[in-house]
PDB file of N, CA and C in Angstrom:
ATOM      1  N   MET A   1      -0.648 -30.475  -4.302  1.00  0.00           N
ATOM      2  CA  MET A   1      -0.440 -29.158  -4.836  1.00  0.00           C
ATOM      3  C   MET A   1      -1.278 -28.166  -4.027  1.00  0.00           C
ATOM      4  N   ALA A   2      -0.680 -26.980  -3.777  1.00  0.00           N
ATOM      5  CA  ALA A   2      -1.387 -25.932  -3.003  1.00  0.00           C
ATOM      6  C   ALA A   2      -2.628 -25.455  -3.790  1.00  0.00           C
ATOM      7  N   ARG A   3      -3.616 -25.045  -3.044  1.00  0.00           N
ATOM      8  CA  ARG A   3      -4.844 -24.615  -3.706  1.00  0.00           C
ATOM      9  C   ARG A   3      -4.821 -23.126  -4.039  1.00  0.00           C
ATOM     10  N   GLU A   4      -5.588 -22.779  -5.010  1.00  0.00           N
ATOM     11  CA  GLU A   4      -5.713 -21.383  -5.398  1.00  0.00           C
ATOM     12  C   GLU A   4      -6.667 -20.659  -4.407  1.00  0.00           C
ATOM     13  N   VAL A   5      -6.482 -19.371  -4.257  1.00  0.00           N
ATOM     14  CA  VAL A   5      -7.309 -18.571  -3.382  1.00  0.00           C
ATOM     15  C   VAL A   5      -7.809 -17.346  -4.159  1.00  0.00           C
ATOM     16  N   SER A   6      -9.082 -17.091  -4.056  1.00  0.00           N
ATOM     17  CA  SER A   6      -9.635 -15.905  -4.713  1.00  0.00           C
ATOM     18  C   SER A   6     -10.776 -15.346  -3.883  1.00  0.00           C
ATOM     19  N   GLY A   7     -11.107 -14.109  -4.116  1.00  0.00           N
ATOM     20  CA  GLY A   7     -12.198 -13.470  -3.367  1.00  0.00           C
ATOM     21  C   GLY A   7     -12.231 -11.981  -3.614  1.00  0.00           C
ATOM     22  N   THR A   8     -13.016 -11.316  -2.781  1.00  0.00           N
ATOM     23  CA  THR A   8     -13.148  -9.854  -2.865  1.00  0.00           C
ATOM     24  C   THR A   8     -13.035  -9.286  -1.473  1.00  0.00           C
ATOM     25  N   PHE A   9     -12.148  -8.306  -1.286  1.00  0.00           N
ATOM     26  CA  PHE A   9     -12.103  -7.573  -0.048  1.00  0.00           C
ATOM     27  C   PHE A   9     -13.207  -6.510  -0.059  1.00  0.00           C
ATOM     28  N   THR A  10     -14.145  -6.615   0.869  1.00  0.00           N
ATOM     29  CA  THR A  10     -15.199  -5.611   0.981  1.00  0.00           C
ATOM     30  C   THR A  10     -15.003  -4.781   2.239  1.00  0.00           C
ATOM     31  N   GLY A  11     -13.870  -4.973   2.873  1.00  0.00           N
ATOM     32  CA  GLY A  11     -13.439  -4.273   4.039  1.00  0.00           C
ATOM     33  C   GLY A  11     -12.010  -4.709   4.355  1.00  0.00           C
ATOM     34  N   THR A  12     -11.454  -4.262   5.480  1.00  0.00           N
ATOM     35  CA  THR A  12     -10.114  -4.705   5.828  1.00  0.00           C
ATOM     36  C   THR A  12     -10.133  -6.157   6.257  1.00  0.00           C
ATOM     37  N   GLY A  13      -9.012  -6.829   6.141  1.00  0.00           N
ATOM     38  CA  GLY A  13      -8.936  -8.214   6.574  1.00  0.00           C
ATOM     39  C   GLY A  13      -7.949  -8.977   5.726  1.00  0.00           C
ATOM     40  N   ARG A  14      -7.817 -10.260   6.046  1.00  0.00           N
ATOM     41  CA  ARG A  14      -6.814 -11.121   5.444  1.00  0.00           C
ATOM     42  C   ARG A  14      -7.468 -12.167   4.561  1.00  0.00           C
ATOM     43  N   SER A  15      -6.823 -12.494   3.425  1.00  0.00           N
ATOM     44  CA  SER A  15      -7.278 -13.577   2.589  1.00  0.00           C
ATOM     45  C   SER A  15      -6.950 -14.906   3.228  1.00  0.00           C
ATOM     46  N   ASN A  16      -7.457 -15.981   2.655  1.00  0.00           N
ATOM     47  CA  ASN A  16      -7.035 -17.307   3.106  1.00  0.00           C
ATOM     48  C   ASN A  16      -5.549 -17.468   2.793  1.00  0.00           C
ATOM     49  N   ILE A  17      -4.935 -18.398   3.450  1.00  0.00           N
ATOM     50  CA  ILE A  17      -3.488 -18.636   3.333  1.00  0.00           C
ATOM     51  C   ILE A  17      -3.204 -19.669   2.240  1.00  0.00           C
ATOM     52  N   VAL A  18      -2.117 -19.420   1.486  1.00  0.00           N
ATOM     53  CA  VAL A  18      -1.595 -20.357   0.496  1.00  0.00           C
ATOM     54  C   VAL A  18      -0.213 -20.759   0.949  1.00  0.00           C
ATOM     55  N   THR A  19       0.072 -22.031   1.007  1.00  0.00           N
ATOM     56  CA  THR A  19       1.434 -22.519   1.311  1.00  0.00           C
ATOM     57  C   THR A  19       2.086 -22.846  -0.010  1.00  0.00           C
ATOM     58  N   CYS A  20       3.196 -22.140  -0.296  1.00  0.00           N
ATOM     59  CA  CYS A  20       3.880 -22.323  -1.568  1.00  0.00           C
ATOM     60  C   CYS A  20       5.277 -21.718  -1.479  1.00  0.00           C
ATOM     61  N   ARG A  21       6.056 -21.937  -2.543  1.00  0.00           N
ATOM     62  CA  ARG A  21       7.335 -21.284  -2.727  1.00  0.00           C
ATOM     63  C   ARG A  21       7.164 -20.029  -3.575  1.00  0.00           C
ATOM     64  N   SER A  22       6.318 -20.117  -4.584  1.00  0.00           N
ATOM     65  CA  SER A  22       6.110 -18.984  -5.478  1.00  0.00           C
ATOM     66  C   SER A  22       4.657 -18.997  -5.944  1.00  0.00           C
ATOM     67  N   ALA A  23       4.190 -17.821  -6.356  1.00  0.00           N
ATOM     68  CA  ALA A  23       2.793 -17.685  -6.729  1.00  0.00           C
ATOM     69  C   ALA A  23       2.593 -16.523  -7.695  1.00  0.00           C
ATOM     70  N   SER A  24       1.557 -16.609  -8.504  1.00  0.00           N
ATOM     71  CA  SER A  24       1.116 -15.505  -9.361  1.00  0.00           C
ATOM     72  C   SER A  24      -0.052 -14.848  -8.630  1.00  0.00           C
ATOM     73  N   ILE A  25      -0.027 -13.531  -8.565  1.00  0.00           N
ATOM     74  CA  ILE A  25      -1.049 -12.768  -7.826  1.00  0.00           C
ATOM     75  C   ILE A  25      -1.650 -11.723  -8.757  1.00  0.00           C
ATOM     76  N   SER A  26      -2.962 -11.640  -8.732  1.00  0.00           N
ATOM     77  CA  SER A  26      -3.692 -10.658  -9.523  1.00  0.00           C
ATOM     78  C   SER A  26      -4.648  -9.912  -8.629  1.00  0.00           C
ATOM     79  N   MET A  27      -4.705  -8.573  -8.755  1.00  0.00           N
ATOM     80  CA  MET A  27      -5.654  -7.784  -7.983  1.00  0.00           C
ATOM     81  C   MET A  27      -6.285  -6.718  -8.891  1.00  0.00           C
ATOM     82  N   ASP A  28      -7.610  -6.585  -8.773  1.00  0.00           N
ATOM     83  CA  ASP A  28      -8.365  -5.582  -9.514  1.00  0.00           C
ATOM     84  C   ASP A  28      -9.017  -4.648  -8.479  1.00  0.00           C
ATOM     85  N   PHE A  29      -8.628  -3.380  -8.482  1.00  0.00           N
ATOM     86  CA  PHE A  29      -9.150  -2.388  -7.555  1.00  0.00           C
ATOM     87  C   PHE A  29     -10.324  -1.646  -8.203  1.00  0.00           C
ATOM     88  N   ASP A  30     -11.427  -1.514  -7.442  1.00  0.00           N
ATOM     89  CA  ASP A  30     -12.571  -0.709  -7.911  1.00  0.00           C
ATOM     90  C   ASP A  30     -12.364   0.762  -7.591  1.00  0.00           C
ATOM     91  N   GLY A  31     -11.363   1.067  -6.816  1.00  0.00           N
ATOM     92  CA  GLY A  31     -11.111   2.452  -6.378  1.00  0.00           C
ATOM     93  C   GLY A  31      -9.930   2.511  -5.443  1.00  0.00           C
ATOM     94  N   THR A  32     -10.150   2.954  -4.233  1.00  0.00           N
ATOM     95  CA  THR A  32      -9.051   3.186  -3.271  1.00  0.00           C
ATOM     96  C   THR A  32      -8.965   2.077  -2.217  1.00  0.00           C
ATOM     97  N   ALA A  33      -7.777   1.493  -2.055  1.00  0.00           N
ATOM     98  CA  ALA A  33      -7.508   0.499  -1.025  1.00  0.00           C
ATOM     99  C   ALA A  33      -6.017   0.269  -0.954  1.00  0.00           C
ATOM    100  N   THR A  34      -5.569  -0.392   0.085  1.00  0.00           N
ATOM    101  CA  THR A  34      -4.170  -0.814   0.207  1.00  0.00           C
ATOM    102  C   THR A  34      -4.154  -2.291   0.563  1.00  0.00           C
ATOM    103  N   VAL A  35      -3.443  -3.066  -0.225  1.00  0.00           N
ATOM    104  CA  VAL A  35      -3.322  -4.506   0.028  1.00  0.00           C
ATOM    105  C   VAL A  35      -1.838  -4.841   0.180  1.00  0.00           C
ATOM    106  N   LEU A  36      -1.507  -5.539   1.274  1.00  0.00           N
ATOM    107  CA  LEU A  36      -0.140  -5.930   1.538  1.00  0.00           C
ATOM    108  C   LEU A  36       0.024  -7.420   1.175  1.00  0.00           C
ATOM    109  N   VAL A  37       1.047  -7.733   0.388  1.00  0.00           N
ATOM    110  CA  VAL A  37       1.407  -9.119   0.127  1.00  0.00           C
ATOM    111  C   VAL A  37       2.350  -9.517   1.270  1.00  0.00           C
ATOM    112  N   GLN A  38       1.913 -10.525   2.026  1.00  0.00           N
ATOM    113  CA  GLN A  38       2.683 -10.880   3.211  1.00  0.00           C
ATOM    114  C   GLN A  38       3.015 -12.377   3.235  1.00  0.00           C
ATOM    115  N   ARG A  39       4.149 -12.699   3.869  1.00  0.00           N
ATOM    116  CA  ARG A  39       4.533 -14.097   4.015  1.00  0.00           C
ATOM    117  C   ARG A  39       4.822 -14.386   5.512  1.00  0.00           C
ATOM    118  N   ARG A  40       4.697 -15.655   5.838  1.00  0.00           N
ATOM    119  CA  ARG A  40       4.953 -16.106   7.221  1.00  0.00           C
ATOM    120  C   ARG A  40       5.794 -17.373   7.122  1.00  0.00           C
ATOM    121  N   MET A  41       6.997 -17.316   7.593  1.00  0.00           N
ATOM    122  CA  MET A  41       7.902 -18.483   7.497  1.00  0.00           C
ATOM    123  C   MET A  41       8.024 -19.222   8.825  1.00  0.00           C
ATOM    124  N   ASP A  42       7.667 -18.545   9.928  1.00  0.00           N
ATOM    125  CA  ASP A  42       7.838 -19.153  11.242  1.00  0.00           C
ATOM    126  C   ASP A  42       6.527 -19.598  11.898  1.00  0.00           C
ATOM    127  N   GLY A  43       5.428 -19.493  11.128  1.00  0.00           N
ATOM    128  CA  GLY A  43       4.140 -19.890  11.668  1.00  0.00           C
ATOM    129  C   GLY A  43       3.470 -18.896  12.578  1.00  0.00           C
ATOM    130  N   THR A  44       4.144 -17.739  12.832  1.00  0.00           N
ATOM    131  CA  THR A  44       3.627 -16.755  13.766  1.00  0.00           C
ATOM    132  C   THR A  44       3.568 -15.334  13.199  1.00  0.00           C
ATOM    133  N   ASN A  45       4.719 -14.856  12.669  1.00  0.00           N
ATOM    134  CA  ASN A  45       4.839 -13.452  12.318  1.00  0.00           C
ATOM    135  C   ASN A  45       4.678 -13.215  10.831  1.00  0.00           C
ATOM    136  N   TRP A  46       3.740 -12.316  10.460  1.00  0.00           N
ATOM    137  CA  TRP A  46       3.527 -11.942   9.074  1.00  0.00           C
ATOM    138  C   TRP A  46       4.480 -10.788   8.738  1.00  0.00           C
ATOM    139  N   ARG A  47       5.123 -10.867   7.578  1.00  0.00           N
ATOM    140  CA  ARG A  47       6.036  -9.838   7.098  1.00  0.00           C
ATOM    141  C   ARG A  47       5.612  -9.444   5.704  1.00  0.00           C
ATOM    142  N   THR A  48       5.543  -8.128   5.440  1.00  0.00           N
ATOM    143  CA  THR A  48       5.223  -7.627   4.106  1.00  0.00           C
ATOM    144  C   THR A  48       6.448  -7.839   3.198  1.00  0.00           C
ATOM    145  N   VAL A  49       6.250  -8.456   2.041  1.00  0.00           N
ATOM    146  CA  VAL A  49       7.346  -8.737   1.132  1.00  0.00           C
ATOM    147  C   VAL A  49       7.832  -7.432   0.491  1.00  0.00           C
ATOM    148  N   LYS A  50       9.073  -7.462  -0.034  1.00  0.00           N
ATOM    149  CA  LYS A  50       9.638  -6.287  -0.711  1.00  0.00           C
ATOM    150  C   LYS A  50       8.712  -5.917  -1.869  1.00  0.00           C
ATOM    151  N   ASP A  51       8.397  -4.659  -2.016  1.00  0.00           N
ATOM    152  CA  ASP A  51       7.524  -4.154  -3.091  1.00  0.00           C
ATOM    153  C   ASP A  51       6.134  -4.778  -2.952  1.00  0.00           C
ATOM    154  N   GLY A  52       5.723  -5.152  -1.756  1.00  0.00           N
ATOM    155  CA  GLY A  52       4.454  -5.845  -1.536  1.00  0.00           C
ATOM    156  C   GLY A  52       3.299  -4.961  -1.089  1.00  0.00           C
ATOM    157  N   THR A  53       3.433  -3.651  -1.120  1.00  0.00           N
ATOM    158  CA  THR A  53       2.339  -2.757  -0.832  1.00  0.00           C
ATOM    159  C   THR A  53       1.692  -2.317  -2.129  1.00  0.00           C
ATOM    160  N   ILE A  54       0.462  -2.824  -2.364  1.00  0.00           N
ATOM    161  CA  ILE A  54      -0.228  -2.598  -3.640  1.00  0.00           C
ATOM    162  C   ILE A  54      -1.393  -1.648  -3.440  1.00  0.00           C
ATOM    163  N   THR A  55      -1.487  -0.609  -4.275  1.00  0.00           N
ATOM    164  CA  THR A  55      -2.553   0.385  -4.152  1.00  0.00           C
ATOM    165  C   THR A  55      -3.323   0.620  -5.443  1.00  0.00           C
ATOM    166  N   ALA A  56      -3.070  -0.195  -6.447  1.00  0.00           N
ATOM    167  CA  ALA A  56      -3.799  -0.131  -7.728  1.00  0.00           C
ATOM    168  C   ALA A  56      -3.767  -1.499  -8.363  1.00  0.00           C
ATOM    169  N   SER A  57      -4.695  -1.701  -9.338  1.00  0.00           N
ATOM    170  CA  SER A  57      -4.776  -2.979 -10.021  1.00  0.00           C
ATOM    171  C   SER A  57      -3.376  -3.379 -10.516  1.00  0.00           C
ATOM    172  N   ASP A  58      -3.040  -4.663 -10.308  1.00  0.00           N
ATOM    173  CA  ASP A  58      -1.709  -5.136 -10.647  1.00  0.00           C
ATOM    174  C   ASP A  58      -1.677  -6.628 -10.756  1.00  0.00           C
ATOM    175  N   GLU A  59      -0.692  -7.135 -11.463  1.00  0.00           N
ATOM    176  CA  GLU A  59      -0.402  -8.558 -11.494  1.00  0.00           C
ATOM    177  C   GLU A  59       1.073  -8.704 -11.169  1.00  0.00           C
ATOM    178  N   LEU A  60       1.427  -9.685 -10.366  1.00  0.00           N
ATOM    179  CA  LEU A  60       2.818  -9.848 -10.018  1.00  0.00           C
ATOM    180  C   LEU A  60       3.130 -11.317  -9.766  1.00  0.00           C
ATOM    181  N   ALA A  61       4.404 -11.642  -9.869  1.00  0.00           N
ATOM    182  CA  ALA A  61       4.884 -12.990  -9.549  1.00  0.00           C
ATOM    183  C   ALA A  61       5.739 -12.816  -8.258  1.00  0.00           C
ATOM    184  N   TYR A  62       5.553 -13.753  -7.331  1.00  0.00           N
ATOM    185  CA  TYR A  62       6.335 -13.704  -6.103  1.00  0.00           C
ATOM    186  C   TYR A  62       7.027 -15.031  -5.914  1.00  0.00           C
ATOM    187  N   ASP A  63       8.309 -14.958  -5.592  1.00  0.00           N
ATOM    188  CA  ASP A  63       9.105 -16.148  -5.282  1.00  0.00           C
ATOM    189  C   ASP A  63       9.801 -15.935  -3.955  1.00  0.00           C
ATOM    190  N   ALA A  64       9.394 -16.743  -2.966  1.00  0.00           N
ATOM    191  CA  ALA A  64       9.968 -16.622  -1.601  1.00  0.00           C
ATOM    192  C   ALA A  64      11.325 -17.291  -1.516  1.00  0.00           C
ATOM    193  N   GLY A  65      11.671 -18.181  -2.445  1.00  0.00           N
ATOM    194  CA  GLY A  65      12.911 -18.867  -2.362  1.00  0.00           C
ATOM    195  C   GLY A  65      12.867 -20.086  -1.459  1.00  0.00           C
ATOM    196  N   ALA A  66      11.768 -20.225  -0.734  1.00  0.00           N
ATOM    197  CA  ALA A  66      11.566 -21.370   0.184  1.00  0.00           C
ATOM    198  C   ALA A  66      10.071 -21.473   0.430  1.00  0.00           C
ATOM    199  N   ILE A  67       9.642 -22.636   0.875  1.00  0.00           N
ATOM    200  CA  ILE A  67       8.203 -22.817   1.181  1.00  0.00           C
ATOM    201  C   ILE A  67       7.811 -21.891   2.324  1.00  0.00           C
ATOM    202  N   CYS A  68       6.724 -21.185   2.170  1.00  0.00           N
ATOM    203  CA  CYS A  68       6.224 -20.304   3.214  1.00  0.00           C
ATOM    204  C   CYS A  68       4.681 -20.196   3.060  1.00  0.00           C
ATOM    205  N   GLU A  69       4.079 -19.543   4.044  1.00  0.00           N
ATOM    206  CA  GLU A  69       2.671 -19.229   3.955  1.00  0.00           C
ATOM    207  C   GLU A  69       2.550 -17.842   3.351  1.00  0.00           C
ATOM    208  N   LEU A  70       1.653 -17.678   2.396  1.00  0.00           N
ATOM    209  CA  LEU A  70       1.458 -16.420   1.701  1.00  0.00           C
ATOM    210  C   LEU A  70      -0.007 -15.979   1.851  1.00  0.00           C
ATOM    211  N   SER A  71      -0.209 -14.695   2.105  1.00  0.00           N
ATOM    212  CA  SER A  71      -1.545 -14.180   2.280  1.00  0.00           C
ATOM    213  C   SER A  71      -1.578 -12.719   1.862  1.00  0.00           C
ATOM    214  N   LEU A  72      -2.764 -12.249   1.503  1.00  0.00           N
ATOM    215  CA  LEU A  72      -2.979 -10.839   1.206  1.00  0.00           C
ATOM    216  C   LEU A  72      -3.705 -10.207   2.389  1.00  0.00           C
ATOM    217  N   ASN A  73      -3.322  -8.993   2.747  1.00  0.00           N
ATOM    218  CA  ASN A  73      -3.876  -8.320   3.882  1.00  0.00           C
ATOM    219  C   ASN A  73      -4.374  -6.948   3.432  1.00  0.00           C
ATOM    220  N   CYS A  74      -5.675  -6.749   3.378  1.00  0.00           N
ATOM    221  CA  CYS A  74      -6.244  -5.461   3.026  1.00  0.00           C
ATOM    222  C   CYS A  74      -6.214  -4.594   4.276  1.00  0.00           C
ATOM    223  N   SER A  75      -5.245  -3.657   4.290  1.00  0.00           N
ATOM    224  CA  SER A  75      -5.028  -2.826   5.515  1.00  0.00           C
ATOM    225  C   SER A  75      -5.767  -1.505   5.502  1.00  0.00           C
ATOM    226  N   ALA A  76      -6.211  -1.057   4.320  1.00  0.00           N
ATOM    227  CA  ALA A  76      -7.006   0.172   4.197  1.00  0.00           C
ATOM    228  C   ALA A  76      -8.022  -0.044   3.107  1.00  0.00           C
ATOM    229  N   HIS A  77      -9.289   0.263   3.370  1.00  0.00           N
ATOM    230  CA  HIS A  77     -10.356  -0.058   2.414  1.00  0.00           C
ATOM    231  C   HIS A  77     -11.304   1.124   2.264  1.00  0.00           C
ATOM    232  N   THR A  78     -11.506   1.538   1.056  1.00  0.00           N
ATOM    233  CA  THR A  78     -12.591   2.465   0.681  1.00  0.00           C
ATOM    234  C   THR A  78     -13.468   1.812  -0.372  1.00  0.00           C
ATOM    235  N   ASP A  79     -12.815   1.143  -1.322  1.00  0.00           N
ATOM    236  CA  ASP A  79     -13.525   0.485  -2.412  1.00  0.00           C
ATOM    237  C   ASP A  79     -13.034  -0.992  -2.492  1.00  0.00           C
ATOM    238  N   ASP A  80     -13.857  -1.839  -3.098  1.00  0.00           N
ATOM    239  CA  ASP A  80     -13.556  -3.274  -3.142  1.00  0.00           C
ATOM    240  C   ASP A  80     -12.353  -3.624  -3.984  1.00  0.00           C
ATOM    241  N   VAL A  81     -11.711  -4.748  -3.617  1.00  0.00           N
ATOM    242  CA  VAL A  81     -10.569  -5.269  -4.355  1.00  0.00           C
ATOM    243  C   VAL A  81     -10.835  -6.778  -4.588  1.00  0.00           C
ATOM    244  N   THR A  82     -10.834  -7.176  -5.871  1.00  0.00           N
ATOM    245  CA  THR A  82     -10.973  -8.583  -6.206  1.00  0.00           C
ATOM    246  C   THR A  82      -9.542  -9.129  -6.404  1.00  0.00           C
ATOM    247  N   TYR A  83      -9.291 -10.335  -5.772  1.00  0.00           N
ATOM    248  CA  TYR A  83      -7.949 -10.881  -5.812  1.00  0.00           C
ATOM    249  C   TYR A  83      -7.968 -12.344  -6.212  1.00  0.00           C
ATOM    250  N   TYR A  84      -6.789 -12.785  -6.701  1.00  0.00           N
ATOM    251  CA  TYR A  84      -6.611 -14.174  -7.106  1.00  0.00           C
ATOM    252  C   TYR A  84      -5.141 -14.540  -6.848  1.00  0.00           C
ATOM    253  N   VAL A  85      -4.877 -15.609  -6.140  1.00  0.00           N
ATOM    254  CA  VAL A  85      -3.544 -16.078  -5.865  1.00  0.00           C
ATOM    255  C   VAL A  85      -3.439 -17.519  -6.369  1.00  0.00           C
ATOM    256  N   LYS A  86      -2.525 -17.728  -7.295  1.00  0.00           N
ATOM    257  CA  LYS A  86      -2.329 -19.080  -7.874  1.00  0.00           C
ATOM    258  C   LYS A  86      -0.909 -19.553  -7.550  1.00  0.00           C
ATOM    259  N   PRO A  87      -0.791 -20.548  -6.666  1.00  0.00           N
ATOM    260  CA  PRO A  87       0.544 -21.100  -6.380  1.00  0.00           C
ATOM    261  C   PRO A  87       1.082 -21.766  -7.626  1.00  0.00           C
ATOM    262  N   ASP A  88       2.396 -21.614  -7.852  1.00  0.00           N
ATOM    263  CA  ASP A  88       3.009 -22.294  -8.989  1.00  0.00           C
ATOM    264  C   ASP A  88       3.143 -23.773  -8.709  1.00  0.00           C
ATOM    265  N   ALA A  89       3.236 -24.542  -9.750  1.00  0.00           N
ATOM    266  CA  ALA A  89       3.339 -26.018  -9.602  1.00  0.00           C
ATOM    267  C   ALA A  89       4.579 -26.410  -8.841  1.00  0.00           C
ATOM    268  N   PRO A  90       4.549 -27.483  -8.083  1.00  0.00           N
ATOM    269  CA  PRO A  90       5.745 -27.940  -7.358  1.00  0.00           C
ATOM    270  C   PRO A  90       6.935 -28.081  -8.301  1.00  0.00           C
ATOM    271  N   GLY A  91       8.106 -27.676  -7.822  1.00  0.00           N
ATOM    272  CA  GLY A  91       9.311 -27.779  -8.617  1.00  0.00           C
ATOM    273  C   GLY A  91       9.569 -26.564  -9.497  1.00  0.00           C
ATOM    274  N   ARG A  92       8.632 -25.624  -9.565  1.00  0.00           N
ATOM    275  CA  ARG A  92       8.812 -24.412 -10.363  1.00  0.00           C
ATOM    276  C   ARG A  92       9.146 -23.258  -9.431  1.00  0.00           C
ATOM    277  N   GLY A  93       9.722 -22.219 -10.012  1.00  0.00           N
ATOM    278  CA  GLY A  93       9.989 -21.008  -9.236  1.00  0.00           C
ATOM    279  C   GLY A  93      11.279 -20.946  -8.549  1.00  0.00           C
TER     280      GLY A  93
END
């Protein structure tokens, strides 16, 4: 089973990668920042998912429809963002 990823963006950068088909994502913003929910299906190119530009605290479910690599990318940072990505169990989503 894929592992969960959590942490805090204290500047711009990328979270660790989760390999999954679907995941639950939670983000708590302390102020101003932009976090992109991105997937990589070819092992090279990151693409921002539809409705994947997050600028305020939010929880969302993401289903890629196929196994892919999923990561959060903090592209603009003024204040910290705490995040949590939980891949769904195999066979779900």
